[in-house]
Amino acid sequence: MYVISAIFSLTLLGLFLGFLLAIAGKYLKVESSPIVDELESLLPGSQCGQCGFPGCRPAAEALAEGKAPATICPPGGSALANQIAALLGLDLDLSEVKEPELLVARVSEATCTGCTRCFKVCPTDAIIGAPKQIHVVVADACIACKKCVDVCPTECLQMHPIEVTLRSWRWAKPVLPETGNALC
Amino acid sequence: MLSFFKKPLIRGGVHAEEHKAATATQAIVYNFPLPKKLYIPLQQHVGKPAEPLIRVGDKVLKGQLLAYSQGVISAPVHAPSSGIILDVNDYPAPHPSALPIRMIVLETDGKDKWITTEVPIDPFLLEPEDISLRVGAAGIVGLGGATFPTAVKLNMGRDNHVDTLIINGSECEPYLSCDDRLMQERAEEIIDGVRLMLHGMRSEKAVVAIEDNKPQAYLAMHTAALPYPTIQVIQIPTRYPMGWDRQLIRYVTGKEVPVGCRSSEIGVTIHNVGTAYAVHKAIRHGQPLLSRVITVAGGAVKRPMNIEVPLGTLISELFNFCEVNTETTARIVMGGPMMGESLPHSGLPTVKATSGILALTASELKNTEEQPCIRCAACVSVCPAGLRPLDMANNIRVNQLDAAVDIGLKDCISCGCCSYICPSNIPLVQYFKYASGEVMARQQAQHKAEQNKRLMDARNARMERIAQQQREEEQARLAAKAERERLKAAEQEVVA
């Protein structure tokens, strides 16, 4: 008799909890993994596609699923790779990471026709201009996505390396001597 | 027995060979021939660069304002002599990179004609705020090397009700003796400057701290300060980096400045003796900061001396005067050998921060052949900031900068004690300088990324808004068209 009541009550309990879970699954559903959102906020967000994914969101999804290495983002360099590895708890091999070359777009005033095409594609509104006026790039806001270079009909927009100034100059890392490979 | 449990007043530090005798025993030289051209950088201080208000071709008098200070933390720049402005353009800065910064080039006319200055009859009747204003207008910055605008510091001292003013006469760097000579020869003027600063900060007490390797300077200052009970002159042990503000404050007052705080927050402000002298000249004689005493020393210098030169004098001219042998010069250093910066060549101007110019021979430089670390922990015991240099360097070598920051990289003052003491010649402080710069660069990059993301979001939102607007307009247009057609149809119906 006890066996039957135990089976009966446990079945009821199971059904009830299963029903609760089904409701929770329907109404409290998480749209996407929070880790993906966090990863996406770390990535530059310029949707440049250099990683091989169509944008930063798909790249973040691949990272969260473990399908992409922490060093996936070329513009982010080693600093971003470090952040991603810390977030995902990965071991990081930085030897393969190249620091991104810092570039900035600049308008050659001699050949700019004021066609307005470049500032329409600039994702950060870094180009200022008006029709038939020479355009100019706000260097601080330029993210070097090169979209303006692609649309410029006169090739007056070119990428230039950022000049080192007294403010941005840094000491170089001391180089280890050939023989002294023992750590201090 | 209780003294056993007392915290030591001096932490770490080294006692390097002094090399001061060559310059400390002879009087300051004042007859430096006026250079033909002066190169005056617009930024010789911490903060924003000054903004020029003269034009090329203008005639200026000695002491005339050339560039005004911009913003709260900044300092103006004055003409060190009379002459004509030749150029305002980018020239190599006195910095290890010698990258260009904006400078005013002044061609001197040799007359050295002063601008008329206004001098208060009794500066102690002036309001303390007025003292700060005059000090700020004279372009005075911390002459110990930090070049923080002095007026800002006086204001902070007043706002925080600072009770103790420490005058730093320690001059702990080897080779340098400019402060030593200044204290010996200009003791009364310095003490007057200290009194003016006390008045400017509404403070009660000043302590002049002089290292005990400068007995004559101590004697001169002690004698000059005798009439004033508010000013106390004390001797402190000779140990580099005694002149570091936190070390000095701990020794003199026994208080420790907390990490991330300014010394004024615990009621102490610290100024250099050279700054006190400059304050005296600015208030008593209305003279802005136009020149300073510089120690020229080192193995390659035939006539080492302390010499007063106008700001903007090229180092090469200074070297000519002091007969520096350019062939045996292995390294030119601006400042002291411990914290000074090596310069690539001598075609660079002297600035407000230049306390010394050293021309060192190869034999004076340290053997730089690096050996593996033997874990002797000598660097730990000499670190005045209480850090573990060997562990930090280890982290930095393998690019773990965050780990280095966690164990105190940001508290490193780059005093160089660790590199000096290391028996394996490991360039420890060089690692920390690299890492600090790199950490700063990363922070800036992150800040830029955040800003860019904000710009992108703003643009996306705007694009969305415009698209929405267009859709609405299109709908309104279609609705209007339908309405017109309906009316037309109705009209035709009526006509029919």
XYZ file of C-alpha atoms in Angstrom:
680
model
C 0.000 0.000 0.000
C 2.845 2.336 0.995
C 4.563 1.627 -2.330
C 1.566 2.730 -4.318
C 1.063 5.967 -2.388
C 4.800 6.766 -2.691
C 4.741 6.193 -6.457
C 1.576 8.234 -6.744
C 2.809 11.221 -4.681
C 6.221 11.307 -6.359
C 4.615 11.170 -9.813
C 2.342 14.044 -8.879
C 5.282 16.037 -7.533
C 7.278 15.313 -10.679
C 4.449 16.402 -12.936
C 3.905 19.580 -10.923
C 7.576 20.562 -10.948
C 7.874 19.718 -14.622
C 4.910 21.981 -15.310
C 6.566 24.780 -13.306
C 9.784 24.336 -15.267
C 7.906 24.439 -18.540
C 6.261 27.721 -17.556
C 9.555 29.189 -16.374
C 11.216 28.052 -19.600
C 8.591 29.878 -21.596
C 8.252 33.127 -19.665
C 11.655 33.616 -18.049
C 13.651 32.691 -21.119
C 17.074 34.356 -21.431
C 17.377 35.750 -24.922
C 21.107 35.193 -25.200
C 23.977 34.131 -23.035
C 25.099 37.039 -20.827
C 28.719 36.103 -21.507
C 28.169 36.905 -25.189
C 26.927 40.372 -24.293
C 29.899 40.920 -22.058
C 32.292 39.765 -24.766
C 30.604 41.961 -27.328
C 31.022 44.993 -25.099
C 34.759 44.280 -24.926
C 35.161 43.997 -28.701
C 35.685 47.229 -30.646
C 32.226 47.199 -32.221
C 33.371 48.597 -35.546
C 32.134 45.459 -37.384
C 35.337 45.479 -39.446
C 35.266 41.767 -40.194
C 39.006 41.236 -39.900
C 38.420 38.228 -37.632
C 36.583 36.341 -40.382
C 33.181 36.704 -38.743
C 30.551 39.033 -40.208
C 30.665 41.337 -37.149
C 31.549 41.676 -33.505
C 28.408 39.904 -32.265
C 29.029 36.658 -34.219
C 32.663 36.799 -33.107
C 31.567 37.111 -29.486
C 29.227 34.122 -29.936
C 32.065 32.050 -31.386
C 34.296 33.069 -28.483
C 31.649 32.065 -25.950
C 31.238 28.647 -27.596
C 35.001 28.145 -27.549
C 35.196 28.015 -31.334
C 37.526 30.996 -31.587
C 40.786 31.766 -29.747
C 41.084 34.746 -27.374
C 43.428 36.347 -29.875
C 40.698 36.581 -32.492
C 40.470 40.367 -32.788
C 43.397 41.914 -34.732
C 42.535 45.563 -33.990
C 42.285 44.819 -30.262
C 45.846 43.562 -29.995
C 47.269 41.891 -26.914
C 45.426 44.192 -24.501
C 42.048 42.951 -25.697
C 43.269 39.349 -25.867
C 44.258 39.632 -22.210
C 40.830 40.934 -21.248
C 39.026 38.186 -23.173
C 41.241 35.481 -21.683
C 40.596 36.819 -18.186
C 36.842 36.814 -18.785
C 36.755 33.284 -20.192
C 39.445 31.909 -17.897
C 41.665 30.831 -20.772
C 45.416 30.381 -20.912
C 46.849 32.829 -23.338
C 49.726 32.517 -25.775
C 50.585 36.044 -26.794
C 53.517 35.114 -29.008
C 51.304 35.025 -32.096
C 49.568 38.342 -31.442
C 50.757 41.269 -33.466
C 50.164 44.673 -31.983
C 47.870 46.550 -34.367
C 49.626 49.216 -36.383
C 48.118 52.516 -35.380
C 46.720 54.309 -38.387
C 44.630 57.372 -38.939
C 42.810 58.547 -42.067
C 43.801 61.905 -43.502
C 42.305 63.971 -46.320
C 44.657 65.309 -48.936
C 43.330 68.818 -49.402
C 44.690 69.116 -52.945
C 42.475 66.363 -54.347
C 39.354 66.439 -52.129
C 36.338 67.404 -54.238
C 33.871 67.642 -51.378
C 31.759 64.740 -52.636
C 30.459 63.917 -49.113
C 30.697 60.172 -49.709
C 33.261 59.550 -47.006
C 31.447 61.079 -44.081
C 28.290 59.198 -44.959
C 30.042 55.880 -44.328
C 32.129 56.882 -41.319
C 30.894 54.788 -38.363
C 32.066 57.291 -35.746
C 31.198 60.560 -37.514
C 34.895 61.350 -37.529
C 34.766 63.171 -40.868
C 33.468 66.701 -41.025
C 32.436 68.322 -44.287
C 29.761 69.788 -46.499
C 29.062 69.461 -50.249
C 31.875 70.999 -52.326
C 33.854 71.864 -49.209
C 37.111 70.198 -48.294
C 36.475 67.481 -45.715
C 38.618 66.868 -42.676
C 39.159 63.892 -40.364
C 38.988 64.321 -36.578
C 41.988 62.169 -35.742
C 40.889 61.420 -32.168
C 37.632 59.864 -33.343
C 39.073 57.885 -36.281
C 39.094 54.123 -35.657
C 41.016 53.254 -38.828
C 38.218 51.110 -40.308
C 39.219 52.238 -43.830
C 35.612 52.472 -44.992
C 36.178 56.029 -46.199
C 39.251 54.982 -48.185
C 37.126 52.489 -50.124
C 34.476 55.021 -51.144
C 36.710 58.009 -51.911
C 36.547 58.596 -55.691
C 39.735 60.660 -55.899
C 41.885 58.602 -53.530
C 42.472 61.693 -51.475
C 41.678 59.776 -48.270
C 44.633 57.657 -47.237
C 45.661 55.869 -44.077
C 48.762 57.242 -42.397
C 50.663 55.908 -39.404
C 50.020 57.955 -36.245
C 52.974 60.204 -35.510
C 54.672 59.791 -32.168
C 54.546 62.970 -30.134
C 56.096 63.867 -26.824
C 52.831 62.959 -25.110
C 52.532 59.533 -26.709
C 56.212 58.609 -26.575
C 56.981 55.640 -24.307
C 60.081 53.892 -23.097
C 60.793 50.655 -24.972
C 60.942 47.340 -23.156
C 64.488 46.407 -22.140
C 65.750 43.547 -24.288
C 67.105 40.434 -22.653
C 70.699 39.545 -23.457
C 71.189 36.435 -25.601
C 72.565 34.229 -22.847
C 70.508 35.407 -19.920
C 67.336 33.447 -20.451
C 66.940 32.663 -16.745
C 64.236 34.801 -15.208
C 65.145 37.108 -12.408
C 63.117 48.940 24.367
C 60.076 50.743 23.006
C 62.171 52.197 20.210
C 62.452 48.657 18.996
C 58.804 48.722 18.010
C 58.837 52.152 16.461
C 58.394 52.298 12.729
C 61.626 53.223 10.978
C 61.534 56.795 9.709
C 63.528 56.082 6.584
C 62.619 53.200 4.346
C 65.053 51.824 1.799
C 67.382 54.076 -0.090
C 71.023 53.902 -1.091
C 74.127 55.913 -0.387
C 75.751 56.540 -3.731
C 79.131 58.156 -4.298
C 78.462 61.848 -4.029
C 80.759 63.477 -6.611
C 79.645 66.862 -5.281
C 82.965 68.286 -4.130
C 83.986 69.571 -7.572
C 81.098 72.036 -7.731
C 79.980 72.478 -4.113
C 83.195 74.206 -3.057
C 83.107 77.085 -5.523
C 80.769 80.043 -5.743
C 77.922 80.238 -8.262
C 79.118 81.757 -11.533
C 77.034 84.699 -12.692
C 78.945 85.913 -15.745
C 77.558 83.495 -18.311
C 77.632 85.360 -21.652
C 74.125 86.075 -22.907
C 73.352 83.583 -25.727
C 72.441 84.965 -29.165
C 69.322 82.834 -29.336
C 67.106 81.444 -26.601
C 64.753 78.529 -27.230
C 61.878 78.813 -24.788
C 59.479 75.829 -24.670
C 55.829 76.684 -24.023
C 55.536 73.736 -21.688
C 58.096 73.710 -18.909
C 55.662 72.564 -16.246
C 53.109 69.925 -15.340
C 49.709 70.694 -16.867
C 48.589 72.466 -20.007
C 51.131 74.246 -22.225
C 51.117 78.043 -22.172
C 49.536 79.897 -25.111
C 51.745 82.452 -26.900
C 50.485 86.046 -27.117
C 53.391 87.496 -29.118
C 53.932 87.411 -32.882
C 57.050 86.675 -34.882
C 58.972 89.920 -35.261
C 57.733 91.476 -32.001
C 60.257 93.295 -29.852
C 60.131 92.151 -26.253
C 61.752 93.340 -23.033
C 63.284 91.190 -20.333
C 60.551 89.854 -18.077
C 57.771 90.487 -20.585
C 55.009 87.876 -20.730
C 55.445 85.702 -23.827
C 52.762 83.084 -23.263
C 49.935 83.018 -20.761
C 48.915 80.065 -18.654
C 45.938 78.060 -19.844
C 43.601 76.436 -17.392
C 43.977 75.804 -13.689
C 47.178 73.770 -13.742
C 49.526 75.672 -16.018
C 52.213 78.362 -15.849
C 53.089 81.378 -18.006
C 56.420 81.871 -19.794
C 58.395 85.143 -19.825
C 61.202 86.556 -21.946
C 64.537 85.760 -20.236
C 66.171 88.732 -21.975
C 65.253 91.577 -24.318
C 65.250 91.048 -28.077
C 63.159 90.076 -31.094
C 60.915 87.035 -31.524
C 62.368 85.014 -34.383
C 60.010 82.082 -34.519
C 57.227 80.208 -32.769
C 57.517 76.647 -33.972
C 58.349 73.047 -33.140
C 61.906 72.347 -31.981
C 63.470 69.314 -30.270
C 62.537 69.126 -26.588
C 64.993 68.434 -23.755
C 63.711 64.877 -23.413
C 65.229 61.430 -24.116
C 63.271 61.253 -27.374
C 64.133 64.833 -28.449
C 60.762 64.950 -30.194
C 59.630 68.416 -31.221
C 57.492 70.647 -29.004
C 56.389 74.247 -29.481
C 59.001 76.804 -28.572
C 59.475 80.531 -28.849
C 62.832 81.483 -30.359
C 64.112 84.800 -29.016
C 67.048 86.617 -30.617
C 68.650 88.627 -27.845
C 69.808 92.186 -28.518
C 72.448 92.161 -25.804
C 70.897 95.096 -23.908
C 69.105 92.884 -21.372
C 66.617 95.711 -20.807
C 64.016 95.088 -18.112
C 60.324 95.736 -18.359
C 59.056 98.079 -15.612
C 57.872 96.049 -12.648
C 55.576 96.862 -9.787
C 56.719 95.888 -6.313
C 54.613 95.897 -3.129
C 56.014 98.032 -0.295
C 55.301 95.435 2.356
C 54.308 92.077 0.906
C 53.085 90.910 4.321
C 50.221 93.404 4.038
C 49.068 91.636 0.873
C 46.245 89.156 1.028
C 47.463 85.524 0.901
C 45.445 85.091 -2.309
C 47.407 87.971 -3.790
C 50.701 86.205 -3.007
C 49.456 83.129 -4.927
C 48.392 85.326 -7.836
C 51.783 87.014 -8.046
C 53.628 83.694 -7.755
C 51.425 82.250 -10.503
C 51.927 85.282 -12.736
C 55.697 84.985 -12.299
C 55.573 81.516 -13.845
C 57.107 79.837 -10.817
C 57.007 76.049 -10.777
C 58.570 73.502 -8.444
C 62.285 73.840 -9.182
C 63.253 70.552 -7.569
C 62.367 68.878 -10.851
C 58.670 68.084 -10.507
C 57.710 71.476 -12.069
C 54.249 71.528 -10.518
C 52.917 75.111 -10.620
C 53.758 76.644 -7.224
C 50.704 78.919 -7.081
C 48.392 75.906 -7.364
C 50.264 74.259 -4.515
C 49.979 77.387 -2.359
C 46.237 77.501 -3.032
C 45.858 73.834 -2.169
C 47.811 74.425 1.029
C 45.494 77.281 2.000
C 42.338 75.359 1.139
C 43.442 72.292 3.096
C 44.625 74.350 6.111
C 48.149 73.003 5.894
C 50.006 73.574 9.157
C 53.527 72.535 8.187
C 55.541 73.739 5.222
C 58.601 71.616 4.548
C 61.375 73.214 2.532
C 63.299 70.541 0.719
C 67.013 71.278 0.832
C 68.080 67.658 0.772
C 69.457 67.591 -2.779
C 70.044 63.873 -2.492
C 71.053 63.198 -6.104
C 74.796 62.702 -6.618
C 76.734 65.360 -8.598
C 74.139 68.108 -8.066
C 75.024 70.990 -5.753
C 72.999 73.929 -7.070
C 70.657 74.000 -4.066
C 73.623 73.611 -1.716
C 75.367 76.670 -3.185
C 72.141 78.642 -3.319
C 71.573 77.996 0.392
C 75.130 79.031 1.217
C 75.032 82.229 -0.822
C 71.356 83.268 -0.719
C 70.228 82.041 2.695
C 68.487 85.277 3.707
C 66.595 85.531 0.437
C 65.488 81.898 0.700
C 64.271 82.404 4.278
C 62.382 85.499 3.095
C 60.803 83.379 0.359
C 59.819 80.798 2.982
C 58.156 83.523 5.088
C 56.270 84.754 2.026
C 55.093 81.223 1.253
C 53.964 80.772 4.867
C 51.999 84.003 4.525
C 50.589 82.860 1.183
C 49.367 79.593 2.688
C 48.282 81.061 6.047
C 50.477 78.443 7.696
C 52.288 78.728 10.982
C 55.319 76.529 10.802
C 58.094 75.828 8.325
C 60.806 73.202 8.545
C 63.860 73.514 6.306
C 65.373 70.050 5.925
C 69.001 69.849 4.783
C 71.033 66.662 4.394
C 73.935 66.420 6.833
C 76.500 66.313 4.030
C 75.954 70.074 3.563
C 77.121 71.539 6.904
C 77.889 74.982 5.457
C 74.481 75.296 3.867
C 72.931 74.241 7.174
C 74.974 76.843 9.059
C 74.031 79.638 6.643
C 70.353 78.746 6.676
C 70.303 78.260 10.437
C 71.822 81.723 10.954
C 69.422 83.327 8.517
C 66.413 81.681 10.178
C 67.397 82.612 13.762
C 65.239 85.788 13.941
C 62.129 83.879 12.915
C 60.846 81.351 15.475
C 58.334 79.969 12.976
C 61.117 78.624 10.759
C 63.090 75.669 11.958
C 66.186 74.423 10.133
C 67.058 70.773 10.701
C 69.628 68.313 9.472
C 68.526 64.999 8.023
C 70.570 61.900 7.235
C 72.234 61.686 3.847
C 70.497 58.913 2.010
C 69.080 58.878 -1.500
C 66.075 59.399 -2.122
C 65.706 61.612 0.949
C 64.308 64.363 -1.269
C 61.304 62.285 -2.289
C 58.404 64.169 -0.732
C 56.850 61.189 1.039
C 60.172 60.039 2.488
C 60.939 63.541 3.713
C 57.467 64.021 5.180
C 57.701 60.696 6.990
C 61.082 61.597 8.439
C 60.220 65.157 9.452
C 56.662 64.745 10.708
C 56.359 61.004 11.292
C 53.207 60.988 9.145
C 52.717 58.695 6.200
C 50.988 60.081 3.110
C 48.343 57.501 2.122
C 48.478 56.015 -1.371
C 46.608 58.148 -3.880
C 46.511 61.219 -1.609
C 48.335 64.509 -1.885
C 50.549 65.544 0.989
C 48.381 68.618 1.624
C 45.573 66.289 2.685
C 47.547 65.332 5.795
C 48.433 68.947 6.486
C 51.903 69.126 4.939
C 53.161 70.871 1.825
C 56.652 70.587 0.461
C 58.597 73.090 -1.639
C 62.145 73.205 -2.901
C 64.692 75.808 -1.709
C 65.095 77.039 -5.294
C 61.350 77.653 -5.430
C 61.524 79.668 -2.199
C 64.267 81.811 -3.731
C 62.184 82.317 -6.897
C 59.194 83.360 -4.748
C 61.391 85.917 -2.984
C 62.510 87.378 -6.325
C 58.968 87.436 -7.694
C 57.356 89.161 -4.707
C 60.148 91.438 -3.484
C 61.547 92.467 -6.877
C 58.688 91.698 -9.262
C 60.962 89.431 -11.283
C 59.373 86.446 -13.011
C 61.226 83.157 -13.257
C 63.757 83.883 -16.030
C 66.882 82.053 -15.007
C 68.028 79.339 -12.701
C 71.194 77.922 -11.176
C 72.331 74.768 -12.942
C 75.063 72.347 -11.918
C 77.308 71.406 -14.822
C 79.396 68.419 -13.782
C 80.649 65.005 -14.819
C 83.912 63.425 -15.845
C 83.991 65.080 -19.259
C 83.620 68.605 -17.863
C 86.897 70.474 -17.557
C 85.466 73.383 -15.546
C 82.583 71.933 -13.493
C 80.551 74.680 -11.821
C 77.219 75.979 -10.631
C 76.111 78.625 -13.039
C 73.107 80.895 -13.407
C 71.788 80.775 -16.972
C 68.737 82.275 -18.650
C 66.036 79.688 -19.380
C 66.174 78.571 -22.992
C 69.981 78.520 -23.227
C 71.148 75.641 -25.392
C 73.074 72.954 -23.536
C 75.785 73.115 -26.209
C 76.517 76.754 -25.255
C 76.681 75.755 -21.605
C 79.114 73.009 -22.549
C 81.275 75.461 -24.483
C 81.496 77.737 -21.468
C 82.336 74.888 -19.099
C 84.800 73.385 -21.602
C 83.202 69.985 -21.953
C 85.211 67.443 -23.893
C 82.628 66.201 -26.382
C 84.802 63.282 -27.463
C 84.973 61.640 -24.053
C 81.326 62.403 -23.279
C 79.568 59.056 -23.318
C 76.221 60.303 -22.077
C 74.517 63.640 -21.480
C 72.107 63.595 -18.557
C 69.619 66.279 -17.579
C 69.060 66.206 -13.816
C 70.892 63.881 -11.470
C 72.401 60.519 -12.414
C 69.724 58.543 -10.551
C 66.499 60.030 -11.868
C 67.738 62.322 -14.624
C 67.021 61.639 -18.250
C 69.689 61.001 -20.832
C 69.598 63.348 -23.783
C 70.533 62.274 -27.324
C 72.489 65.455 -28.130
C 73.361 68.861 -26.706
C 71.323 71.003 -29.107
C 68.451 71.200 -26.618
C 67.431 74.075 -24.360
C 67.585 74.255 -20.583
C 64.196 74.620 -18.912
C 62.745 75.395 -15.492
C 63.192 71.739 -14.462
C 66.895 71.604 -15.332
C 68.733 71.331 -12.028
C 71.869 69.949 -13.581
C 73.498 68.912 -16.827
C 75.961 66.053 -16.579
C 78.480 65.062 -19.225
C 79.517 61.584 -18.110
C 82.444 59.578 -19.436
C 82.244 55.877 -20.238
C 84.020 54.996 -16.990
C 81.305 56.727 -14.963
C 78.532 54.665 -16.547
C 77.541 51.359 -15.045
C 78.558 48.154 -16.727
C 75.320 47.124 -18.356
C 75.981 43.451 -18.997
C 72.923 41.789 -17.545
C 73.217 38.590 -15.510
C 70.507 36.278 -14.201
C 68.832 37.247 -10.945
C 70.350 35.574 -7.889
C 67.366 36.410 -5.669
C 69.448 38.370 -3.192
C 66.475 40.726 -2.572
C 68.780 43.736 -2.363
C 66.270 45.604 -4.532
C 63.521 44.859 -2.012
C 65.501 46.244 0.889
C 66.458 49.474 -0.897
C 63.036 50.241 -2.390
C 61.791 53.379 -0.603
C 58.214 52.668 -1.689
C 58.280 49.201 -0.085
C 57.777 47.267 -3.322
C 59.225 44.004 -4.612
C 61.104 45.101 -7.751
C 62.250 41.593 -8.697
C 58.717 40.203 -8.781
C 57.419 43.181 -10.717
C 60.203 42.861 -13.289
C 59.441 39.142 -13.595
C 55.816 39.881 -14.398
C 56.675 42.609 -16.859
C 59.120 40.363 -18.715
C 56.334 37.959 -19.576
C 53.947 40.812 -20.367
C 51.758 40.310 -17.300
C 51.367 44.005 -16.686
C 48.175 43.640 -14.672
C 49.959 41.354 -12.238
C 52.707 43.979 -11.882
C 50.107 46.684 -11.232
C 48.535 44.436 -8.578
C 51.792 44.310 -6.603
C 52.344 48.047 -6.736
C 53.730 49.165 -10.091
C 51.804 52.433 -9.783
C 53.551 53.247 -6.502
C 56.982 53.012 -8.119
C 58.624 56.453 -8.158
C 61.367 55.455 -10.652
C 64.053 56.483 -8.150
C 66.429 53.908 -9.612
C 67.653 52.491 -6.274
C 66.851 48.944 -7.433
C 68.813 49.255 -10.667
C 71.668 50.902 -8.769
C 71.973 48.156 -6.169
C 71.336 45.111 -8.372
C 74.507 42.980 -8.431
C 73.336 41.344 -11.656
C 72.900 44.669 -13.465
C 69.264 43.963 -14.231
C 67.663 47.134 -15.623
C 64.829 47.026 -13.083
C 63.706 50.650 -13.146
C 63.836 50.577 -16.942
C 61.290 47.752 -16.853
C 59.046 49.814 -14.601
C 59.298 52.887 -16.782
C 58.371 50.798 -19.809
C 55.496 49.130 -17.996
C 54.102 52.376 -16.581
C 54.063 53.866 -20.063
C 52.452 50.762 -21.481
C 49.762 50.689 -18.779
C 49.045 54.350 -19.468
C 48.852 53.687 -23.221
C 46.426 50.825 -22.657
C 44.227 52.961 -20.449
C 44.163 55.636 -23.116
C 43.363 53.063 -25.793
C 40.519 51.718 -23.687
C 39.208 55.199 -23.074
C 39.342 55.882 -26.800
C 37.505 52.629 -27.536
C 34.748 53.598 -25.095
C 34.423 57.035 -26.641
C 34.293 55.537 -30.122
C 31.633 53.105 -29.074
C 29.593 56.026 -27.782
C 30.053 57.814 -31.123
C 28.990 54.710 -33.018
C 25.905 54.247 -30.857
C 24.985 57.889 -31.345
C 25.363 57.540 -35.094
C 23.321 54.326 -35.197
C 20.566 55.945 -33.161
C 20.556 58.948 -35.486
C 20.399 56.755 -38.583
C 17.515 54.815 -37.047
C 15.704 58.061 -36.247
C 16.166 59.368 -39.784
C 14.890 56.115 -41.278
C 11.893 56.219 -38.958
C 11.190 59.796 -39.949
C 11.365 58.906 -43.620
C 8.982 56.030 -43.134
C 6.526 58.299 -41.355
C 6.785 60.952 -44.040
C 6.223 58.353 -46.701
C 3.130 57.110 -44.891
C 1.845 60.657 -44.455
C 2.449 61.327 -48.139
C 0.565 58.174 -49.145
C -2.284 59.024 -46.800
C -2.470 62.547 -48.217
C -2.495 61.163 -51.750
C -5.297 58.745 -50.906
C -7.245 61.577 -49.289
C -6.777 63.791 -52.376
C -7.966 61.021 -54.685
C -10.963 60.364 -52.496
C -11.884 64.046 -52.564
C -11.412 64.176 -56.324
C -13.628 61.152 -56.745
C -16.240 62.703 -54.478
C -16.053 65.985 -56.487
C -16.513 64.132 -59.760
C -19.436 62.314 -58.265
C -21.023 65.641 -57.269
C -20.377 67.062 -60.753
C -21.845 64.001 -62.328
